[in-house]
Amino acid sequence: MSGGMYLADGKNLSLFRDKPIKVLLAKPGIDGHDRGVLVLAKAFRDAGMEVLYAGLLPTPEEVVDTAINEDVDVIALSLLNGAHLTVFKKISDLLKKRSIEDIAVVGGGTIPDGDKPKLEKLGITGNYGPGTPISTIVQHITERATEARSRKMQ
């Protein structure tokens, strides 16, 4: 140990210890409804997370670039317009194309139950809709961030 930090297998674990979970909230695609995502931003912040908001209408490429540049643990996507299978998939594909495996992707919005397994198959978990308790979403983000950080340390 040195100065409160320790190394394991060449990794500096102090990079993550005591640092808040970092979440990028994004509403990619054409969807101008941001009330829900703003409620989530406050809830995540109140849960001790560092929250970035990509604003309205970022492209999938902008979402992925921001997530990588800001070294987030989780991308939390929200869509209400029914384009989740197209837009969420595009983000998943861009992450895979860039070999990014240590950023979790979580979805939410108006997502029919029949589409949720398709999103899960892409690695996009959660996919919560309106009425989901905030505590359920916060717990899910926390679990996915923990998994993402484990992958960062490999």
PDB file of C-alpha atoms in Angstrom:
ATOM      1  CA  MET A   1       0.000   0.000   0.000  1.00  0.00           C
ATOM      2  CA  SER A   2       1.165   3.477  -0.748  1.00  0.00           C
ATOM      3  CA  GLY A   3      -0.594   6.684   0.222  1.00  0.00           C
ATOM      4  CA  GLY A   4      -3.876   4.885   0.797  1.00  0.00           C
ATOM      5  CA  MET A   5      -3.770   3.254  -2.629  1.00  0.00           C
ATOM      6  CA  TYR A   6      -2.906  -0.322  -3.445  1.00  0.00           C
ATOM      7  CA  LEU A   7      -2.041  -2.228  -6.547  1.00  0.00           C
ATOM      8  CA  ALA A   8      -3.176  -5.670  -7.579  1.00  0.00           C
ATOM      9  CA  ASP A   9      -1.932  -7.330 -10.739  1.00  0.00           C
ATOM     10  CA  GLY A  10      -0.817  -3.976 -12.110  1.00  0.00           C
ATOM     11  CA  LYS A  11      -4.214  -2.361 -11.552  1.00  0.00           C
ATOM     12  CA  ASN A  12      -4.757   0.609  -9.320  1.00  0.00           C
ATOM     13  CA  LEU A  13      -7.911  -0.330  -7.457  1.00  0.00           C
ATOM     14  CA  SER A  14      -8.068   3.071  -5.838  1.00  0.00           C
ATOM     15  CA  LEU A  15      -9.251   4.391  -9.188  1.00  0.00           C
ATOM     16  CA  PHE A  16     -12.684   3.034  -8.318  1.00  0.00           C
ATOM     17  CA  ARG A  17     -12.731   2.688  -4.567  1.00  0.00           C
ATOM     18  CA  ASP A  18     -14.610   5.543  -2.969  1.00  0.00           C
ATOM     19  CA  LYS A  19     -15.597   6.983  -6.327  1.00  0.00           C
ATOM     20  CA  PRO A  20     -19.265   7.331  -7.127  1.00  0.00           C
ATOM     21  CA  ILE A  21     -20.877   5.298  -9.844  1.00  0.00           C
ATOM     22  CA  LYS A  22     -20.784   7.330 -13.044  1.00  0.00           C
ATOM     23  CA  VAL A  23     -23.913   7.188 -15.201  1.00  0.00           C
ATOM     24  CA  LEU A  24     -24.594   8.757 -18.579  1.00  0.00           C
ATOM     25  CA  LEU A  25     -28.294   9.382 -19.135  1.00  0.00           C
ATOM     26  CA  ALA A  26     -29.252   9.685 -22.780  1.00  0.00           C
ATOM     27  CA  LYS A  27     -32.347   9.989 -24.920  1.00  0.00           C
ATOM     28  CA  PRO A  28     -30.984   9.141 -28.364  1.00  0.00           C
ATOM     29  CA  GLY A  29     -33.151   9.221 -31.417  1.00  0.00           C
ATOM     30  CA  ILE A  30     -36.024  11.558 -31.956  1.00  0.00           C
ATOM     31  CA  ASP A  31     -37.627  11.810 -28.549  1.00  0.00           C
ATOM     32  CA  GLY A  32     -38.201  15.139 -26.894  1.00  0.00           C
ATOM     33  CA  HIS A  33     -39.792  13.866 -23.709  1.00  0.00           C
ATOM     34  CA  ASP A  34     -37.312  14.356 -20.921  1.00  0.00           C
ATOM     35  CA  ARG A  35     -39.353  14.542 -17.726  1.00  0.00           C
ATOM     36  CA  GLY A  36     -38.687  10.911 -16.795  1.00  0.00           C
ATOM     37  CA  VAL A  37     -34.974  11.082 -17.489  1.00  0.00           C
ATOM     38  CA  LEU A  38     -34.681  14.252 -15.401  1.00  0.00           C
ATOM     39  CA  VAL A  39     -36.449  12.496 -12.515  1.00  0.00           C
ATOM     40  CA  LEU A  40     -33.960   9.646 -12.864  1.00  0.00           C
ATOM     41  CA  ALA A  41     -31.029  12.078 -12.937  1.00  0.00           C
ATOM     42  CA  LYS A  42     -32.102  13.497  -9.576  1.00  0.00           C
ATOM     43  CA  ALA A  43     -32.740  10.026  -8.135  1.00  0.00           C
ATOM     44  CA  PHE A  44     -29.322   8.775  -9.246  1.00  0.00           C
ATOM     45  CA  ARG A  45     -27.640  11.878  -7.848  1.00  0.00           C
ATOM     46  CA  ASP A  46     -29.534  11.472  -4.569  1.00  0.00           C
ATOM     47  CA  ALA A  47     -28.287   7.858  -4.484  1.00  0.00           C
ATOM     48  CA  GLY A  48     -24.714   9.189  -4.586  1.00  0.00           C
ATOM     49  CA  MET A  49     -24.017   8.632  -8.267  1.00  0.00           C
ATOM     50  CA  GLU A  50     -22.245  11.032 -10.595  1.00  0.00           C
ATOM     51  CA  VAL A  51     -24.716  11.793 -13.363  1.00  0.00           C
ATOM     52  CA  LEU A  52     -24.079  13.096 -16.858  1.00  0.00           C
ATOM     53  CA  TYR A  53     -26.971  13.961 -19.143  1.00  0.00           C
ATOM     54  CA  ALA A  54     -26.418  13.864 -22.896  1.00  0.00           C
ATOM     55  CA  GLY A  55     -29.368  16.201 -23.494  1.00  0.00           C
ATOM     56  CA  LEU A  56     -32.104  15.699 -26.014  1.00  0.00           C
ATOM     57  CA  LEU A  57     -31.572  14.072 -29.389  1.00  0.00           C
ATOM     58  CA  PRO A  58     -27.951  12.925 -29.245  1.00  0.00           C
ATOM     59  CA  THR A  59     -26.995  10.501 -31.967  1.00  0.00           C
ATOM     60  CA  PRO A  60     -25.960   6.973 -30.967  1.00  0.00           C
ATOM     61  CA  GLU A  61     -22.414   7.905 -31.991  1.00  0.00           C
ATOM     62  CA  GLU A  62     -22.469  10.930 -29.661  1.00  0.00           C
ATOM     63  CA  VAL A  63     -23.750   8.776 -26.796  1.00  0.00           C
ATOM     64  CA  VAL A  64     -20.981   6.222 -27.248  1.00  0.00           C
ATOM     65  CA  ASP A  65     -18.279   8.891 -27.675  1.00  0.00           C
ATOM     66  CA  THR A  66     -19.425  10.678 -24.517  1.00  0.00           C
ATOM     67  CA  ALA A  67     -19.563   7.438 -22.535  1.00  0.00           C
ATOM     68  CA  ILE A  68     -16.031   6.500 -23.544  1.00  0.00           C
ATOM     69  CA  ASN A  69     -14.578   9.987 -23.108  1.00  0.00           C
ATOM     70  CA  GLU A  70     -16.176  10.383 -19.670  1.00  0.00           C
ATOM     71  CA  ASP A  71     -15.303   6.807 -18.620  1.00  0.00           C
ATOM     72  CA  VAL A  72     -18.789   6.084 -17.348  1.00  0.00           C
ATOM     73  CA  ASP A  73     -19.799   2.832 -15.713  1.00  0.00           C
ATOM     74  CA  VAL A  74     -23.310   2.760 -17.158  1.00  0.00           C
ATOM     75  CA  ILE A  75     -25.175   4.242 -20.107  1.00  0.00           C
ATOM     76  CA  ALA A  76     -28.822   4.614 -19.128  1.00  0.00           C
ATOM     77  CA  LEU A  77     -30.959   4.992 -22.246  1.00  0.00           C
ATOM     78  CA  SER A  78     -34.525   6.189 -22.366  1.00  0.00           C
ATOM     79  CA  LEU A  79     -36.938   6.259 -25.263  1.00  0.00           C
ATOM     80  CA  LEU A  80     -40.660   6.728 -25.471  1.00  0.00           C
ATOM     81  CA  ASN A  81     -41.089   6.783 -29.231  1.00  0.00           C
ATOM     82  CA  GLY A  82     -40.866   3.070 -30.029  1.00  0.00           C
ATOM     83  CA  ALA A  83     -37.465   3.206 -31.737  1.00  0.00           C
ATOM     84  CA  HIS A  84     -35.676   1.347 -28.942  1.00  0.00           C
ATOM     85  CA  LEU A  85     -34.958  -1.766 -31.035  1.00  0.00           C
ATOM     86  CA  THR A  86     -33.237   0.382 -33.641  1.00  0.00           C
ATOM     87  CA  VAL A  87     -31.525   3.037 -31.530  1.00  0.00           C
ATOM     88  CA  PHE A  88     -30.543   0.946 -28.495  1.00  0.00           C
ATOM     89  CA  LYS A  89     -29.197  -1.730 -30.868  1.00  0.00           C
ATOM     90  CA  LYS A  90     -27.130   0.885 -32.690  1.00  0.00           C
ATOM     91  CA  ILE A  91     -25.501   1.919 -29.415  1.00  0.00           C
ATOM     92  CA  SER A  92     -24.845  -1.704 -28.491  1.00  0.00           C
ATOM     93  CA  ASP A  93     -23.345  -2.321 -31.939  1.00  0.00           C
ATOM     94  CA  LEU A  94     -21.112   0.773 -31.708  1.00  0.00           C
ATOM     95  CA  LEU A  95     -19.772  -0.330 -28.317  1.00  0.00           C
ATOM     96  CA  LYS A  96     -19.044  -3.813 -29.663  1.00  0.00           C
ATOM     97  CA  LYS A  97     -17.423  -2.379 -32.792  1.00  0.00           C
ATOM     98  CA  ARG A  98     -15.068  -0.381 -30.564  1.00  0.00           C
ATOM     99  CA  SER A  99     -14.494  -3.433 -28.300  1.00  0.00           C
ATOM    100  CA  ILE A 100     -15.927  -1.634 -25.275  1.00  0.00           C
ATOM    101  CA  GLU A 101     -17.013  -4.279 -22.800  1.00  0.00           C
ATOM    102  CA  ASP A 102     -16.671  -2.381 -19.543  1.00  0.00           C
ATOM    103  CA  ILE A 103     -19.590   0.003 -19.915  1.00  0.00           C
ATOM    104  CA  ALA A 104     -22.988  -1.433 -19.014  1.00  0.00           C
ATOM    105  CA  VAL A 105     -26.058  -0.412 -20.989  1.00  0.00           C
ATOM    106  CA  VAL A 106     -29.449  -0.113 -19.329  1.00  0.00           C
ATOM    107  CA  GLY A 107     -32.677   0.756 -21.098  1.00  0.00           C
ATOM    108  CA  GLY A 108     -35.979   2.231 -20.154  1.00  0.00           C
ATOM    109  CA  GLY A 109     -39.017   3.994 -21.507  1.00  0.00           C
ATOM    110  CA  THR A 110     -42.049   2.709 -23.315  1.00  0.00           C
ATOM    111  CA  ILE A 111     -40.863  -0.769 -24.187  1.00  0.00           C
ATOM    112  CA  PRO A 112     -43.336  -3.553 -24.937  1.00  0.00           C
ATOM    113  CA  ASP A 113     -42.784  -6.718 -22.914  1.00  0.00           C
ATOM    114  CA  GLY A 114     -42.187  -8.654 -26.141  1.00  0.00           C
ATOM    115  CA  ASP A 115     -39.192  -6.450 -27.002  1.00  0.00           C
ATOM    116  CA  LYS A 116     -37.447  -6.809 -23.649  1.00  0.00           C
ATOM    117  CA  PRO A 117     -35.889 -10.239 -24.388  1.00  0.00           C
ATOM    118  CA  LYS A 118     -34.557  -8.857 -27.682  1.00  0.00           C
ATOM    119  CA  LEU A 119     -32.878  -5.987 -25.827  1.00  0.00           C
ATOM    120  CA  GLU A 120     -31.552  -8.332 -23.133  1.00  0.00           C
ATOM    121  CA  LYS A 121     -29.987 -10.444 -25.884  1.00  0.00           C
ATOM    122  CA  LEU A 122     -28.109  -7.299 -26.960  1.00  0.00           C
ATOM    123  CA  GLY A 123     -26.870  -6.838 -23.390  1.00  0.00           C
ATOM    124  CA  ILE A 124     -29.287  -4.002 -22.652  1.00  0.00           C
ATOM    125  CA  THR A 125     -30.823  -4.793 -19.295  1.00  0.00           C
ATOM    126  CA  GLY A 126     -33.476  -3.255 -17.099  1.00  0.00           C
ATOM    127  CA  ASN A 127     -35.774  -1.892 -19.789  1.00  0.00           C
ATOM    128  CA  TYR A 128     -38.033  -0.489 -17.127  1.00  0.00           C
ATOM    129  CA  GLY A 129     -41.166   1.375 -17.982  1.00  0.00           C
ATOM    130  CA  PRO A 130     -43.238   4.093 -16.366  1.00  0.00           C
ATOM    131  CA  GLY A 131     -44.322   3.215 -12.847  1.00  0.00           C
ATOM    132  CA  THR A 132     -41.191   1.236 -11.966  1.00  0.00           C
ATOM    133  CA  PRO A 133     -40.100   2.099  -8.419  1.00  0.00           C
ATOM    134  CA  ILE A 134     -37.023   4.330  -8.457  1.00  0.00           C
ATOM    135  CA  SER A 135     -35.371   2.056  -5.894  1.00  0.00           C
ATOM    136  CA  THR A 136     -35.596  -0.855  -8.361  1.00  0.00           C
ATOM    137  CA  ILE A 137     -33.868   1.180 -11.058  1.00  0.00           C
ATOM    138  CA  VAL A 138     -31.182   2.501  -8.688  1.00  0.00           C
ATOM    139  CA  GLN A 139     -30.468  -1.042  -7.483  1.00  0.00           C
ATOM    140  CA  HIS A 140     -30.190  -2.284 -11.061  1.00  0.00           C
ATOM    141  CA  ILE A 141     -27.818   0.546 -12.044  1.00  0.00           C
ATOM    142  CA  THR A 142     -25.696  -0.171  -8.973  1.00  0.00           C
ATOM    143  CA  GLU A 143     -25.431  -3.866  -9.832  1.00  0.00           C
ATOM    144  CA  ARG A 144     -24.575  -3.199 -13.484  1.00  0.00           C
ATOM    145  CA  ALA A 145     -21.986  -0.572 -12.506  1.00  0.00           C
ATOM    146  CA  THR A 146     -20.355  -3.050 -10.140  1.00  0.00           C
ATOM    147  CA  GLU A 147     -20.149  -5.583 -12.969  1.00  0.00           C
ATOM    148  CA  ALA A 148     -18.721  -2.948 -15.332  1.00  0.00           C
ATOM    149  CA  ARG A 149     -16.062  -1.943 -12.822  1.00  0.00           C
ATOM    150  CA  SER A 150     -15.090  -5.577 -12.378  1.00  0.00           C
ATOM    151  CA  ARG A 151     -14.515  -5.802 -16.126  1.00  0.00           C
ATOM    152  CA  LYS A 152     -12.436  -2.583 -16.047  1.00  0.00           C
ATOM    153  CA  MET A 153     -10.130  -4.210 -13.524  1.00  0.00           C
ATOM    154  CA  GLN A 154      -9.514  -7.358 -15.624  1.00  0.00           C
TER     155      GLN A 154
END
